[in-house]
CSV table of C-alpha atoms and ligand atoms in Angstrom, one decimal:
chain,number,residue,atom,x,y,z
A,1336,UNK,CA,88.5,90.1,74.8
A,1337,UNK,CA,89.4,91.4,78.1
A,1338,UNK,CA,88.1,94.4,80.2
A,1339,UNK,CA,90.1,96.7,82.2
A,1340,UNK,CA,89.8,99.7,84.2
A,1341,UNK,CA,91.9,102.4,84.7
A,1342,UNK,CA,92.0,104.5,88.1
A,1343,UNK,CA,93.8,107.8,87.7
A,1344,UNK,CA,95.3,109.6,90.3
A,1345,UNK,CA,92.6,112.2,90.4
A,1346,UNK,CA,90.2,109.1,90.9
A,1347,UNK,CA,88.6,109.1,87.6
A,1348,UNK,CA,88.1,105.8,86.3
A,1349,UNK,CA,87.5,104.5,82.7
A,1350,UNK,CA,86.6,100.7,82.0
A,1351,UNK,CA,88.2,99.9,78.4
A,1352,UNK,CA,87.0,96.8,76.4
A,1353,UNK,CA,90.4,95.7,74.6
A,1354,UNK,CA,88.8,94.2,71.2
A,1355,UNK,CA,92.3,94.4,69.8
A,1356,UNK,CA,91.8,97.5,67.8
A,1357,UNK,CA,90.6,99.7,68.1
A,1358,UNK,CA,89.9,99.9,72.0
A,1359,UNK,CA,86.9,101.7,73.4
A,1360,UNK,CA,86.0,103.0,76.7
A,1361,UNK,CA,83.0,101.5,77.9
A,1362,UNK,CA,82.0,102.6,80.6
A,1363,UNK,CA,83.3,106.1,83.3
A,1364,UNK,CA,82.7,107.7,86.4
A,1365,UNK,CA,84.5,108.9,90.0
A,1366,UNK,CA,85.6,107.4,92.5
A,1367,UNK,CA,83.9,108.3,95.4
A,1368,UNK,CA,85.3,107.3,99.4
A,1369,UNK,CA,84.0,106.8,102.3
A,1370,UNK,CA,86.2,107.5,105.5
A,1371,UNK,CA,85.5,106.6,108.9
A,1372,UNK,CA,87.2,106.7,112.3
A,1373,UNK,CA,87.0,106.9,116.1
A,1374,UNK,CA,88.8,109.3,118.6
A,1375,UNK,CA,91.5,107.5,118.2
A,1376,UNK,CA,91.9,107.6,114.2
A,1377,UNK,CA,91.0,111.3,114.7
A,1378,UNK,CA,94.2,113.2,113.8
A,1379,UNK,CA,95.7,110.7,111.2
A,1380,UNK,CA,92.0,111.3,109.2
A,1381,UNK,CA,93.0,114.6,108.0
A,1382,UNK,CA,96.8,113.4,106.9
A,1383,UNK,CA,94.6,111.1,104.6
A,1384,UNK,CA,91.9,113.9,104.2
A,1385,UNK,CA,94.8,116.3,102.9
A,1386,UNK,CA,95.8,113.3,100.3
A,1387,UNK,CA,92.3,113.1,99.0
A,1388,UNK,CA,92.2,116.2,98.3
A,1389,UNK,CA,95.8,116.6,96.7
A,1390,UNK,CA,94.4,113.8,94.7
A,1391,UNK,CA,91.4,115.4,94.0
A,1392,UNK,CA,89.6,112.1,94.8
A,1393,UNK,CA,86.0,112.6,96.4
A,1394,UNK,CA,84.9,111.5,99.6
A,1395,UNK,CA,82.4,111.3,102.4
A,1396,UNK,CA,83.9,111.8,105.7
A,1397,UNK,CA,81.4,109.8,108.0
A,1398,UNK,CA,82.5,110.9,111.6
A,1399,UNK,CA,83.9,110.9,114.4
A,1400,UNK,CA,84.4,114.5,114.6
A,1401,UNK,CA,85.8,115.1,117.7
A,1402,UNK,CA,88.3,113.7,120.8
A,1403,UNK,CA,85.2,112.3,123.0
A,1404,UNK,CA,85.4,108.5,123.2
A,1405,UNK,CA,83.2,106.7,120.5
A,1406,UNK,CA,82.4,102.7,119.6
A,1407,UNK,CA,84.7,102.1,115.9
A,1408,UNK,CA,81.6,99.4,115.3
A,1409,UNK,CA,79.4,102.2,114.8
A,1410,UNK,CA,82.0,103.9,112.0
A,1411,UNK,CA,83.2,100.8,110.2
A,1412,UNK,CA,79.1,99.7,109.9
A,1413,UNK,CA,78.5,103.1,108.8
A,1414,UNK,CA,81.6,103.0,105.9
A,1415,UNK,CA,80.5,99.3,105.2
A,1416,UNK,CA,76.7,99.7,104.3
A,1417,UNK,CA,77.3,102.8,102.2
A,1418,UNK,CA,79.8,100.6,100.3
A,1419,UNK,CA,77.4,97.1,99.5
A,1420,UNK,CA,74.4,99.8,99.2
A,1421,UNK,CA,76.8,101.3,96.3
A,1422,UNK,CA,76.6,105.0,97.5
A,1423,UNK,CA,80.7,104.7,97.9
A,1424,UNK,CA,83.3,103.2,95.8
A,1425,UNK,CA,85.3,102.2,99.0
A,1426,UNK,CA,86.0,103.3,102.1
A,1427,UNK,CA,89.2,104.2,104.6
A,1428,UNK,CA,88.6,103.6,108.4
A,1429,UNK,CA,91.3,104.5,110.7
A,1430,UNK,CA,91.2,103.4,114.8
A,1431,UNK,CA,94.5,103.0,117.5
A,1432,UNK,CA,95.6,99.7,115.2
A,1433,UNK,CA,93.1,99.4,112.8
A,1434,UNK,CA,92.0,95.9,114.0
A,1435,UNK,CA,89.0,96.2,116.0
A,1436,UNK,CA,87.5,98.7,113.1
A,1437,UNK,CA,88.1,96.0,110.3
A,1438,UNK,CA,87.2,93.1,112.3
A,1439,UNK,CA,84.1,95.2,112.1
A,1440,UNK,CA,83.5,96.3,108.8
A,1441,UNK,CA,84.7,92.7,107.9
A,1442,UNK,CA,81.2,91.8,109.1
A,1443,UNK,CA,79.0,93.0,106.6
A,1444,UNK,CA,78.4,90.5,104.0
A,1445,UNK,CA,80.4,91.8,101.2
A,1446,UNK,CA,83.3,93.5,102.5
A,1447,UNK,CA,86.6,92.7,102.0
A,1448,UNK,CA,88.6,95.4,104.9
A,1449,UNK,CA,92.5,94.7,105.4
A,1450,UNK,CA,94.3,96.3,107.7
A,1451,UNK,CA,97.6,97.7,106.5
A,1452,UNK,CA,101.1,98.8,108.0
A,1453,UNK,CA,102.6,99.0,104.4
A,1454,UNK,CA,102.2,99.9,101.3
A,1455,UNK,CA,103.0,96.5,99.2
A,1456,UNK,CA,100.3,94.5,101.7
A,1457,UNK,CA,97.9,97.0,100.7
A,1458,UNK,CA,98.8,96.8,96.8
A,1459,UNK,CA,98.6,92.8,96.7
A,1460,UNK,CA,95.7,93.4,99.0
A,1461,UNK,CA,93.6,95.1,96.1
A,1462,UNK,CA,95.2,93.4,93.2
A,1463,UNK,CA,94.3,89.5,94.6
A,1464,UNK,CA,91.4,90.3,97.2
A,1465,UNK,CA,89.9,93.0,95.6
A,1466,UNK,CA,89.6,94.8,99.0
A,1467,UNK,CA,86.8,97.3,99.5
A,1468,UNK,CA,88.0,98.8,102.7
A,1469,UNK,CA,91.6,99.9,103.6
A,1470,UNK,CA,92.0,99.9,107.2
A,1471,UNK,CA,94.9,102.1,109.3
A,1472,UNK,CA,96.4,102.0,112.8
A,1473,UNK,CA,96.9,105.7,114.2
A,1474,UNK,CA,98.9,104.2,117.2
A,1475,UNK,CA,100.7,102.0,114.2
A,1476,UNK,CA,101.7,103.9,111.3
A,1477,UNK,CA,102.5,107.8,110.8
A,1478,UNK,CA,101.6,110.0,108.2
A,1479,UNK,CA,103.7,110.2,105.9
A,1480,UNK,CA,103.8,106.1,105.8
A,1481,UNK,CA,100.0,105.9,106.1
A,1482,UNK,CA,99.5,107.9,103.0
A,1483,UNK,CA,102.3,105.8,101.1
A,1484,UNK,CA,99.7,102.9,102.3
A,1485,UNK,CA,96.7,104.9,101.0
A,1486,UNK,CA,98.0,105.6,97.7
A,1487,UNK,CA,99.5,102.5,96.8
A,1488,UNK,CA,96.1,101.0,97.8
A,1489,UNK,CA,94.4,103.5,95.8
A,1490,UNK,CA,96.2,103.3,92.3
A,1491,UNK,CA,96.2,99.3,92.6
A,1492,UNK,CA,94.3,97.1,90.5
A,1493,UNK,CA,92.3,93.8,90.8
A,1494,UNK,CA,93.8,91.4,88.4
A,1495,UNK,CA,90.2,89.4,88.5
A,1496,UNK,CA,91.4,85.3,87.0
A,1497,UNK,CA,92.2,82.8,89.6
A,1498,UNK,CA,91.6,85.3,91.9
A,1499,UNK,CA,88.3,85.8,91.5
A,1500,UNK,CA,87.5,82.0,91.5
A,1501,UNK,CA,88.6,82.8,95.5
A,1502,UNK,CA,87.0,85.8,96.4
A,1503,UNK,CA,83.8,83.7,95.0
A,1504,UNK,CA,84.5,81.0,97.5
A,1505,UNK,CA,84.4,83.5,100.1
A,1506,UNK,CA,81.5,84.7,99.5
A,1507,UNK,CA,80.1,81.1,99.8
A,1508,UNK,CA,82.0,81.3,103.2
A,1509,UNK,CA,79.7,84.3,103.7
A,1510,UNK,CA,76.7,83.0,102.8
A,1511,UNK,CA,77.2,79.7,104.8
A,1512,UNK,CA,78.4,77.0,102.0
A,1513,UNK,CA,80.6,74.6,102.8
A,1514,UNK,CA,83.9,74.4,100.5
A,1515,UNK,CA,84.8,71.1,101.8
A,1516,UNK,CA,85.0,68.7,98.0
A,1517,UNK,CA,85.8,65.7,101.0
A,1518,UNK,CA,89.6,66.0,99.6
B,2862,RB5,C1,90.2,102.5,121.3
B,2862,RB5,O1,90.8,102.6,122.6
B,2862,RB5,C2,90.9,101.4,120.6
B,2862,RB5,O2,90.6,100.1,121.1
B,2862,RB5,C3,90.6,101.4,119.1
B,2862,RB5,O3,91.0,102.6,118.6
B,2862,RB5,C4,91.2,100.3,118.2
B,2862,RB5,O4,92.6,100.3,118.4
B,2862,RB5,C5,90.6,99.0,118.3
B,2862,RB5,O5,91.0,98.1,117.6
């Protein structure tokens, strides 16, 4: 008996329970983003803004607003806690490379941010790590490119198994186990 769930490109989900037959749906909802970016990330936000809402996916745009010079720490913690507090399905940050902003978000315990400069990193990158946060380079990638990234990220799923056996080890990383068997 194996559970599944379904994103659609509008970003409705459904989470099916395959008993054979017949299937049933157990469980629906939206997804819901959070985006967040510095002054650098500023202008390739609203070519991902414009997606989302081609999409009709919902989001929280989180800031920066404008060109004046802002600290990405402050955005990616921002994106991050919404996420582990459960207020946002996942979240987008965008800086100059992408880098400094994951590095970031990376730091709250239970975020899993990669940053991206193509589309079939960021589809293995949801389907093995499960990744919550999907981070872009505005000095790295273009528009058109980035939002190749963003959807393939976005219609990807996590394929759970021997995959998840990892993801739990590093969260025992996380929370300061040591995976060393002595092997
Ligand atoms: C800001 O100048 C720049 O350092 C930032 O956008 C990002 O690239 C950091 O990783």
């Amino acid at each position: 008996m194996c559970t599944y769930y379904f994103f659609r490109r509008t970003g409705y989900f459904f989470k099916v329970k395959k008993t054979g037959s017949p299937n049933y749906i157990v469980e629906r909802g939206f997804l819901v983003l959070a985006i967040g970016n510095d002054h650098i990330g500023l202008e390739l936000k609203q070519a991902i803004i414009d997606l989302l809402c081609e999409r009709e996916i919902k989001f929280d745009d989180l800031g920066c607003h404008s060109n004046t010079r802002v600290d990405y720490p402050v955005f990616a913690q921002k994106v991050a806690e919404g996420i582990v507090e459960g207020t946002y399905s996942g979240g987008i940050l965008i800086c100059g490379t992408g880098v400094g902003i994951s590095i970031a978000a990376n730091k709250v315990p239970g975020i899993r941010a990669v940053v991206c400069s193509d589309p079939y990193s960021a589809l293995l990158s949801k389907q093995h790590n499960n990744t919550n946060v999907l981070a872009l380079g505005s000095r790295v990638v273009g528009a058109e490119l980035a939002k190749m990234i963003v959807s393939s990220w976005l219609d990807a799923e996590f394929e759970a198994g021997r995959h998840q056996t990892r993801l739990d080890m590093i969260s025992q990383i996380e929370s300061g186990q040591s995976l060393d068997t002595g092997k």
